[in-house]
Short mmCIF file of C-alpha atoms in Angstrom, two decimals:
data_model
loop_
_atom_site.label_atom_id
_atom_site.label_comp_id
_atom_site.label_asym_id
_atom_site.label_seq_id
_atom_site.Cartn_x
_atom_site.Cartn_y
_atom_site.Cartn_z
CA MET A 4 169.56 67.04 101.04
CA THR A 5 168.13 63.59 101.63
CA TRP A 6 164.69 62.42 100.29
CA LEU A 7 163.29 62.47 103.92
CA ARG A 8 164.47 65.94 104.76
CA GLY A 9 162.97 67.28 101.54
CA VAL A 10 159.77 65.57 102.13
CA LEU A 11 159.55 66.82 105.57
CA ASP A 12 160.05 70.34 104.34
CA ASP A 13 156.95 69.86 102.10
CA ILE A 14 154.90 69.00 105.26
CA ALA A 15 153.32 71.21 107.76
CA GLY A 16 155.92 71.40 110.80
CA GLU A 17 153.26 71.06 113.29
CA ALA A 18 151.76 67.72 111.95
CA PRO A 19 151.61 64.91 114.47
CA ARG A 20 154.84 62.76 114.31
CA VAL A 21 153.10 59.56 113.04
CA ASP A 22 151.45 61.57 110.32
CA LEU A 23 154.81 62.87 109.12
CA ALA A 24 155.80 59.28 108.43
CA GLU A 25 152.56 58.56 106.56
CA GLU A 26 152.81 61.71 104.50
CA ALA A 27 156.52 61.01 103.71
CA LEU A 28 155.69 57.59 102.52
CA ARG A 29 153.01 58.93 100.26
CA MET A 30 154.89 61.76 98.81
CA HIS A 31 158.10 59.81 98.49
CA GLU A 32 156.24 56.98 96.55
CA ARG A 33 154.71 59.46 94.12
CA ARG A 34 158.13 61.18 93.41
CA ARG A 35 159.88 57.88 92.70
CA ARG A 36 157.10 55.82 90.98
CA THR A 37 158.27 54.23 87.76
CA SER A 38 156.07 53.83 84.76
CA ALA A 39 156.44 50.03 84.97
CA ALA A 40 155.83 49.12 88.59
CA LEU A 41 154.86 50.22 92.11
CA ILE A 42 156.03 48.37 95.06
CA ALA A 43 154.93 48.60 98.65
CA ALA A 44 156.86 51.00 100.98
CA ALA A 45 159.53 48.66 102.20
CA THR A 46 160.86 50.16 105.42
CA VAL A 47 159.52 52.90 107.58
CA VAL A 48 161.17 53.62 110.92
CA VAL A 49 159.18 56.20 112.55
CA VAL A 50 161.77 58.64 113.61
CA VAL A 51 161.70 62.44 113.82
CA VAL A 52 164.70 64.77 112.98
CA GLY A 53 167.96 62.67 113.20
CA ALA A 54 166.21 59.46 112.70
CA THR A 55 165.43 57.61 109.41
CA ALA A 56 161.98 56.88 107.75
CA THR A 57 163.06 54.68 104.66
CA VAL A 58 160.79 53.77 101.71
CA ARG A 59 162.01 51.67 98.96
CA LEU A 60 160.39 51.42 95.47
CA LEU A 61 161.15 48.65 93.07
CA PRO A 62 163.92 50.04 90.91
CA VAL A 63 164.46 49.74 87.11
CA GLU A 64 166.45 46.53 86.55
CA THR A 65 170.15 47.09 86.84
CA GLU A 66 173.07 44.90 86.53
CA ARG A 67 174.40 43.69 89.92
CA PRO A 68 178.10 44.04 90.70
CA ALA A 69 180.10 41.10 90.44
CA ALA A 70 180.65 39.27 93.66
CA PRO A 71 184.08 37.98 94.75
CA ASN A 72 182.58 34.49 95.54
CA LYS A 73 179.93 32.65 93.60
CA PRO A 74 176.67 33.06 95.69
CA GLU A 75 174.83 30.22 96.89
CA LYS A 76 171.59 29.50 94.80
CA VAL A 77 168.30 29.73 96.55
CA SER A 78 165.62 27.16 95.53
CA GLU A 79 162.10 27.90 94.34
CA LEU A 80 159.41 26.93 97.02
CA PRO A 81 158.64 23.39 96.34
CA ALA A 82 155.04 22.44 95.24
CA LYS A 83 154.50 20.53 98.41
CA GLY A 84 156.25 18.96 101.38
CA VAL A 85 157.35 22.06 102.97
CA GLY A 86 157.62 22.34 106.80
CA PRO A 87 156.27 25.22 108.83
CA LEU A 88 157.59 28.65 108.26
CA SER A 89 159.52 30.74 110.66
CA HIS A 90 159.07 33.97 108.64
CA ALA A 91 159.05 35.60 105.32
CA TYR A 92 160.98 38.69 104.13
CA ARG A 93 161.41 40.78 101.10
CA THR A 94 164.76 41.44 99.51
CA PHE A 95 166.41 44.65 97.88
CA CYS A 96 169.57 44.08 96.30
CA HIS A 97 171.66 47.39 96.66
CA PRO A 98 172.12 47.90 100.23
CA VAL A 99 174.09 51.14 101.08
CA SER A 100 176.41 48.95 103.23
CA GLY A 101 176.78 45.37 104.36
CA LYS A 102 176.14 42.11 102.56
CA THR A 103 173.54 41.31 100.10
CA PRO A 104 171.66 38.09 100.55
CA ASP A 105 172.72 35.17 98.13
CA ASP A 106 170.56 34.99 94.97
CA CYS A 107 169.05 38.35 95.65
CA ARG A 108 165.97 39.20 93.66
CA ASP A 109 165.08 42.87 93.84
CA GLY A 110 161.81 43.43 95.63
CA ARG A 111 160.78 39.82 95.85
CA TRP A 112 159.70 37.67 98.78
CA ARG A 113 161.44 34.64 100.11
CA VAL A 114 160.40 32.34 102.89
CA VAL A 115 162.42 30.51 105.69
CA THR A 116 161.21 27.30 107.33
CA GLN A 117 161.53 26.59 111.14
CA ASP A 118 164.54 24.28 110.25
CA GLY A 119 166.32 26.89 108.46
CA GLN A 120 165.44 26.21 104.72
CA THR A 121 165.17 29.26 102.45
CA TYR A 122 163.05 29.36 99.36
CA HIS A 123 162.10 32.02 96.78
CA LEU A 124 158.31 32.82 96.75
CA SER A 125 158.36 33.87 93.05
CA ALA A 126 154.62 33.53 92.74
CA ALA A 127 154.04 36.33 95.13
CA ALA A 128 153.96 39.87 93.88
CA GLY A 129 156.70 42.17 95.21
CA ASN A 130 154.29 44.94 95.64
CA GLY A 131 152.15 42.96 97.84
CA THR A 132 152.60 41.50 101.24
CA VAL A 133 152.21 37.93 102.64
CA ALA A 134 150.50 36.52 105.58
CA ILE A 135 151.29 33.14 107.60
CA THR A 136 149.13 31.26 109.80
CA THR A 137 150.08 31.13 113.39
CA ASP A 138 151.43 27.52 112.97
CA GLY A 139 153.33 28.38 109.96
CA ARG A 140 151.68 25.77 107.85
CA LYS A 141 149.80 28.02 105.34
CA ILE A 142 150.71 31.21 103.52
CA ALA A 143 148.71 33.83 101.64
CA TYR A 144 150.06 36.20 98.89
CA TYR A 145 149.12 38.20 95.92
CA LEU A 146 149.29 36.52 92.47
CA THR A 147 149.97 39.09 89.78
CA LYS A 148 148.94 36.72 86.87
CA SER A 149 145.53 35.86 88.57
CA ARG A 150 144.98 39.41 89.96
CA THR A 151 143.93 37.98 93.41
CA PHE A 152 145.03 36.27 96.54
CA GLN A 153 145.96 32.85 97.03
CA VAL A 154 146.31 30.43 100.06
CA ARG A 155 148.74 27.61 99.95
CA ASP A 156 148.99 24.64 102.29
CA LEU A 157 152.79 24.23 102.38
CA ALA A 158 152.73 20.40 103.32
CA SER A 159 149.99 19.13 100.81
CA GLY A 160 150.52 22.00 98.15
CA ALA A 161 146.78 22.56 98.00
CA GLU A 162 146.03 26.15 96.76
CA THR A 163 142.89 27.97 97.13
CA VAL A 164 142.37 31.27 95.04
CA ALA A 165 140.00 34.14 96.21
CA PRO A 166 136.85 34.49 94.34
CA VAL A 167 137.28 38.20 93.57
CA ARG A 168 139.64 40.00 91.15
CA ILE A 169 141.85 42.71 92.79
CA PRO A 170 143.60 44.91 90.43
CA PRO A 171 147.21 45.59 91.49
CA ALA A 172 146.36 49.39 91.94
CA TRP A 173 143.97 48.27 94.73
CA LEU A 174 146.98 47.02 96.89
CA GLY A 175 147.73 50.66 97.86
CA SER A 176 151.09 51.68 99.35
CA VAL A 177 150.91 49.35 102.41
CA PRO A 178 148.75 46.41 101.94
CA ARG A 179 147.88 44.40 105.15
CA LEU A 180 146.74 40.73 105.28
CA LEU A 181 145.47 38.68 108.19
CA LEU A 182 145.14 34.91 107.43
CA SER A 183 142.94 32.85 109.97
CA ASP A 184 144.59 30.11 111.79
CA ASP A 185 142.83 27.32 109.66
CA GLY A 186 143.52 29.34 106.34
CA ARG A 187 139.75 29.73 105.61
CA PHE A 188 139.48 33.55 106.03
CA LEU A 189 141.81 36.25 104.68
CA ALA A 190 141.26 39.82 105.64
CA PHE A 191 142.66 42.59 103.24
CA THR A 192 143.12 46.20 103.85
CA LYS A 193 145.49 48.85 102.92
CA LYS A 194 146.90 52.38 103.45
CA PRO A 195 146.24 54.95 102.44
CA ALA A 196 142.49 54.76 102.84
CA LEU A 197 141.61 54.58 99.15
CA ASP A 198 138.17 54.24 97.75
CA ASP A 199 138.97 50.89 96.38
CA PRO A 200 137.39 48.13 98.57
CA ALA A 201 138.98 46.28 101.42
CA MET A 202 137.44 43.03 102.28
CA LEU A 203 137.18 39.68 104.35
CA ILE A 204 137.32 36.63 102.12
CA ASP A 205 135.85 33.33 103.01
CA LEU A 206 137.96 31.01 100.70
CA ARG A 207 135.95 27.78 101.53
CA GLU A 208 132.55 29.34 100.65
CA GLN A 209 134.08 31.76 97.94
CA MET A 210 132.33 34.84 99.51
CA THR A 211 133.47 38.31 100.46
CA ARG A 212 132.37 40.95 102.94
CA PRO A 213 133.52 44.60 102.84
CA LEU A 214 136.00 46.10 105.39
CA PRO A 215 137.04 49.61 106.04
CA ASN A 216 140.23 50.79 104.34
CA GLY A 217 142.88 52.48 106.36
CA TRP A 218 142.82 49.94 109.18
CA VAL A 219 144.95 47.03 110.15
CA PRO A 220 143.36 43.60 110.81
CA VAL A 221 144.76 42.23 113.87
CA GLY A 222 142.16 39.73 115.23
CA LEU A 223 139.64 37.35 113.81
CA SER A 224 137.21 34.96 115.45
CA ALA A 225 137.47 31.29 114.63
CA ASP A 226 134.27 31.34 112.57
CA GLY A 227 135.16 34.50 110.87
CA SER A 228 132.09 36.37 112.22
CA ALA A 229 133.96 38.97 114.29
CA ILE A 230 137.14 41.01 113.54
CA THR A 231 139.50 43.49 115.40
CA LEU A 232 141.03 46.21 113.54
CA MET A 233 143.48 48.87 114.61
CA ASP A 234 144.68 52.33 113.46
CA TYR A 235 147.79 54.13 114.78
CA SER A 236 147.70 57.31 112.61
CA PRO A 237 146.94 60.04 113.23
CA LYS A 238 145.68 58.66 116.49
CA SER A 239 145.38 55.15 118.01
CA ARG A 240 141.97 53.53 117.57
CA LEU A 241 140.39 50.07 117.81
CA ARG A 242 137.40 48.89 115.79
CA THR A 243 135.32 45.84 116.29
CA MET A 244 133.07 44.44 113.63
CA THR A 245 130.58 41.52 114.38
CA ARG A 246 127.90 39.53 112.48
CA LEU A 247 130.07 39.81 109.28
CA TRP A 248 128.22 37.03 107.69
CA THR A 249 124.69 37.14 108.96
CA THR A 250 123.54 40.06 106.90
CA ALA A 251 123.85 41.21 103.19
CA THR A 252 126.53 43.82 104.15
CA ALA A 253 128.97 44.00 106.97
CA GLY A 254 127.51 43.67 110.41
CA ASN A 255 127.70 45.72 113.51
CA SER A 256 130.70 48.15 114.16
CA SER A 257 131.92 50.09 117.04
CA THR A 258 135.16 52.20 117.22
CA VAL A 259 137.10 53.33 120.37
CA ASP A 260 139.54 56.19 120.47
CA ILE A 261 142.59 55.61 122.70
CA ARG A 262 143.91 58.73 124.22
CA GLY A 263 147.77 59.09 123.47
CA SER A 264 149.89 57.53 120.86
CA TYR A 265 150.48 53.76 120.97
CA LEU A 266 152.06 51.04 118.92
CA LEU A 267 149.44 48.50 119.06
CA GLY A 268 149.90 44.64 118.94
CA PRO A 269 147.28 41.95 118.05
CA PRO A 270 144.60 41.15 120.61
CA ALA A 271 145.41 38.46 123.32
CA PRO A 272 143.63 34.94 123.05
CA GLY A 273 139.93 35.52 123.61
CA ARG A 274 140.19 38.92 121.83
CA THR A 275 139.07 41.06 124.91
CA MET A 276 142.48 42.63 125.68
CA ILE A 277 145.13 44.11 123.45
CA ALA A 278 148.64 45.02 124.39
CA ALA A 279 150.66 48.13 123.07
CA LEU A 280 153.70 50.14 123.55
CA GLU A 281 153.34 53.79 124.42
CA ASN A 282 154.72 55.94 121.68
CA ARG A 283 156.91 58.53 123.36
CA LEU A 284 158.95 59.69 120.41
CA THR A 285 159.42 63.55 120.40
CA MET A 286 160.53 65.99 117.98
CA THR A 287 164.04 65.83 119.60
CA ASP A 288 164.31 62.33 120.82
CA SER A 289 163.44 59.05 118.89
CA CYS A 290 165.05 56.59 121.38
CA VAL A 291 162.68 56.72 124.41
CA PRO A 292 161.92 53.62 126.36
CA ALA A 293 158.12 53.23 126.89
CA PRO A 294 155.92 51.10 129.02
CA LEU A 295 153.58 48.15 128.07
CA VAL A 296 150.12 48.86 128.20
CA GLN A 297 146.96 46.72 128.21
CA PHE A 298 143.62 47.88 126.90
CA ASP A 299 140.21 46.52 126.82
CA VAL A 300 139.38 46.02 123.15
CA THR A 301 135.81 47.21 123.29
CA THR A 302 136.12 50.15 125.67
CA GLY A 303 139.63 51.35 125.23
CA LYS A 304 140.04 51.43 129.01
CA VAL A 305 143.64 50.98 130.34
CA LEU A 306 143.74 47.64 132.19
CA ARG A 307 147.37 47.64 133.22
CA LYS A 308 150.53 49.61 132.56
CA VAL A 309 154.13 48.01 133.49
CA ALA A 310 157.71 49.03 132.71
CA LEU A 311 159.22 46.89 129.87
CA ARG A 312 162.25 45.35 131.08
CA GLY A 313 164.95 43.33 129.10
CA VAL A 314 164.36 44.87 125.72
CA PRO A 315 166.83 47.52 124.33
CA MET A 316 164.32 50.25 123.73
CA ASN A 317 167.05 53.06 124.11
CA THR A 318 168.78 51.68 120.92
CA HIS A 319 166.22 49.71 119.05
CA ARG A 320 162.54 50.34 117.56
CA VAL A 321 160.27 47.74 119.24
CA PHE A 322 157.04 46.10 117.88
CA LEU A 323 154.60 43.77 119.30
CA ARG A 324 153.61 40.63 117.26
CA GLY A 325 151.90 37.33 118.00
CA TRP A 326 151.03 35.78 121.43
CA LEU A 327 152.89 32.93 122.75
CA SER A 328 150.57 32.14 125.59
CA PRO A 329 147.64 34.11 127.19
CA THR A 330 150.18 36.18 129.22
CA GLU A 331 153.26 36.40 126.78
CA ILE A 332 153.49 38.32 123.56
CA THR A 333 156.28 38.47 121.04
CA ALA A 334 158.27 41.77 120.65
CA VAL A 335 160.82 42.28 117.88
CA ALA A 336 163.53 44.84 118.05
CA MET A 337 165.14 46.53 115.09
CA PRO A 338 168.36 48.62 115.65
CA LEU A 339 167.92 52.34 115.04
CA PRO A 340 171.12 54.06 113.90
CA ALA A 341 169.89 57.40 115.16
CA CYS A 342 170.07 56.06 118.65
CA THR A 343 173.76 55.14 118.38
CA LYS A 344 176.75 57.11 117.07
CA PRO A 345 176.73 56.91 113.28
CA GLY A 346 180.00 55.46 111.90
CA PRO A 347 181.36 54.97 108.36
CA ASP A 348 179.45 51.75 107.96
CA VAL A 349 176.46 52.76 109.79
CA PRO A 350 174.52 55.38 107.49
CA ASN A 351 171.99 57.62 108.99
CA ASP A 352 169.71 58.99 106.45
CA ASP A 353 172.25 59.65 103.61
CA ILE A 354 170.89 56.74 101.54
CA GLY A 355 171.03 57.47 97.80
CA PRO A 356 168.02 57.18 95.36
CA SER A 357 169.44 53.93 93.97
CA GLU A 358 170.39 52.45 97.27
CA ASP A 359 168.58 50.31 99.74
CA PRO A 360 168.91 50.46 103.60
CA PRO A 361 171.22 47.81 104.94
CA TYR A 362 170.23 44.57 106.21
CA GLN A 363 169.84 44.46 109.99
CA THR A 364 169.60 41.80 112.63
CA ILE A 365 166.05 41.87 114.27
CA THR A 366 165.90 40.18 117.55
CA SER A 367 162.83 38.77 119.21
CA TYR A 368 161.75 38.58 122.90
CA ALA A 369 158.91 36.90 124.70
CA VAL A 370 157.24 39.62 127.01
CA ASP A 371 155.13 38.75 130.14
CA VAL A 372 152.44 41.54 129.97
CA GLN A 373 151.79 41.04 133.59
CA THR A 374 155.25 41.97 134.88
CA GLY A 375 156.84 43.54 131.73
CA LYS A 376 159.82 41.15 132.12
CA ALA A 377 161.22 40.03 128.66
CA ARG A 378 163.39 36.99 127.90
CA LYS A 379 165.34 36.81 124.55
CA LEU A 380 164.07 34.18 122.12
CA PRO A 381 166.38 32.16 119.87
CA ALA A 382 164.92 33.43 116.70
CA THR A 383 166.63 36.27 114.95
CA TYR A 384 165.81 37.70 111.54
CA SER A 385 167.75 39.59 108.89
CA ALA A 386 165.72 42.18 107.09
CA GLN A 387 165.91 45.81 105.96
CA GLY A 388 162.95 47.02 107.96
CA THR A 389 159.51 45.89 109.44
CA PHE A 390 157.62 46.40 106.23
CA ASP A 391 159.76 43.64 104.83
CA LEU A 392 159.55 40.96 107.67
CA VAL A 393 156.37 38.83 108.21
CA LEU A 394 156.11 36.54 111.03
CA PRO A 395 153.38 33.93 111.53
CA GLY A 396 150.17 35.22 112.98
CA PRO A 397 148.47 38.70 112.85
CA PRO A 398 150.19 41.72 112.17
CA GLY A 399 150.77 44.92 114.18
CA SER A 400 151.92 48.43 113.98
CA ILE A 401 154.95 48.94 111.75
#
């Protein structure tokens, strides 16, 4: 029996579908935690019954099998003079099938520039996450040695360290980061909603403000005074916090519950509207096309609902990411083996305890939120799941 099926047997069968994924992640982490290190859940594809929900913990070091050809060496990220980033991704080196990236380092991050250069980001902790500014010119990550976060300007090499110590245990299972466009503010939260603090960090003034745990930071005003957070399990919710720096504690806060289940993206420019994909997964079908929905951020009211066209939702899991313009949002699509006929080289959920998911090609699209029409973008990414792929700009549902 696979680990997922074993976990699901331990969970109440009537639990909401997204809760199953969250609980599976938590229980699998506890069962496979080593005494040396904990790494964030690497890949979760929210699928029910025949689909896969895969979590990878950092394994004990093992010798890699000899490769037939000498792999290319990947350089360390230079101290300065690096161009804007296309994305960052985390590597695990024992995929159940397919090719392993050259110079693979288990559970470690690497970055790729817009002109195609790949570098190891050895300074970043594997059990943390990273965040990239919208323009790709700055990156934030957790420094194990300093036990806190750091923001680096890739061109100048300037580094700014957060003013607070954050023990590795505070990172939780799924840490989430949002870096402001100018690199001044860094929002840090995590799942599950532990008692350890989440926070908004002003790296210029070296100050912090508390944030609620269990939420994903997806929108931040230019001056850092207001933040938008979302939650997608056990239900979809939006939370707006304002006046963050005008009082001794976090300022005003309002929460809106959204009826139904949605995979939320970040707010549109102006932070008054948020786009989402309706989550139509059922206990018997995990490959259901769904409409694109726009919500008012403060009221949760549906503003528009359109059919999504041009994105292969019947064979891929689709997530929303950064905005390309006031009317176009990025969508990334990851293949779901459960939605196609499994073959000898396409494992379903029979991944062994010492094996990782295969690397898959994740495609990107620009979606017009007014019409629902999508156009394929040139950018493609190779990763083992959405937990292991970070694009410039705010995060979204995973």
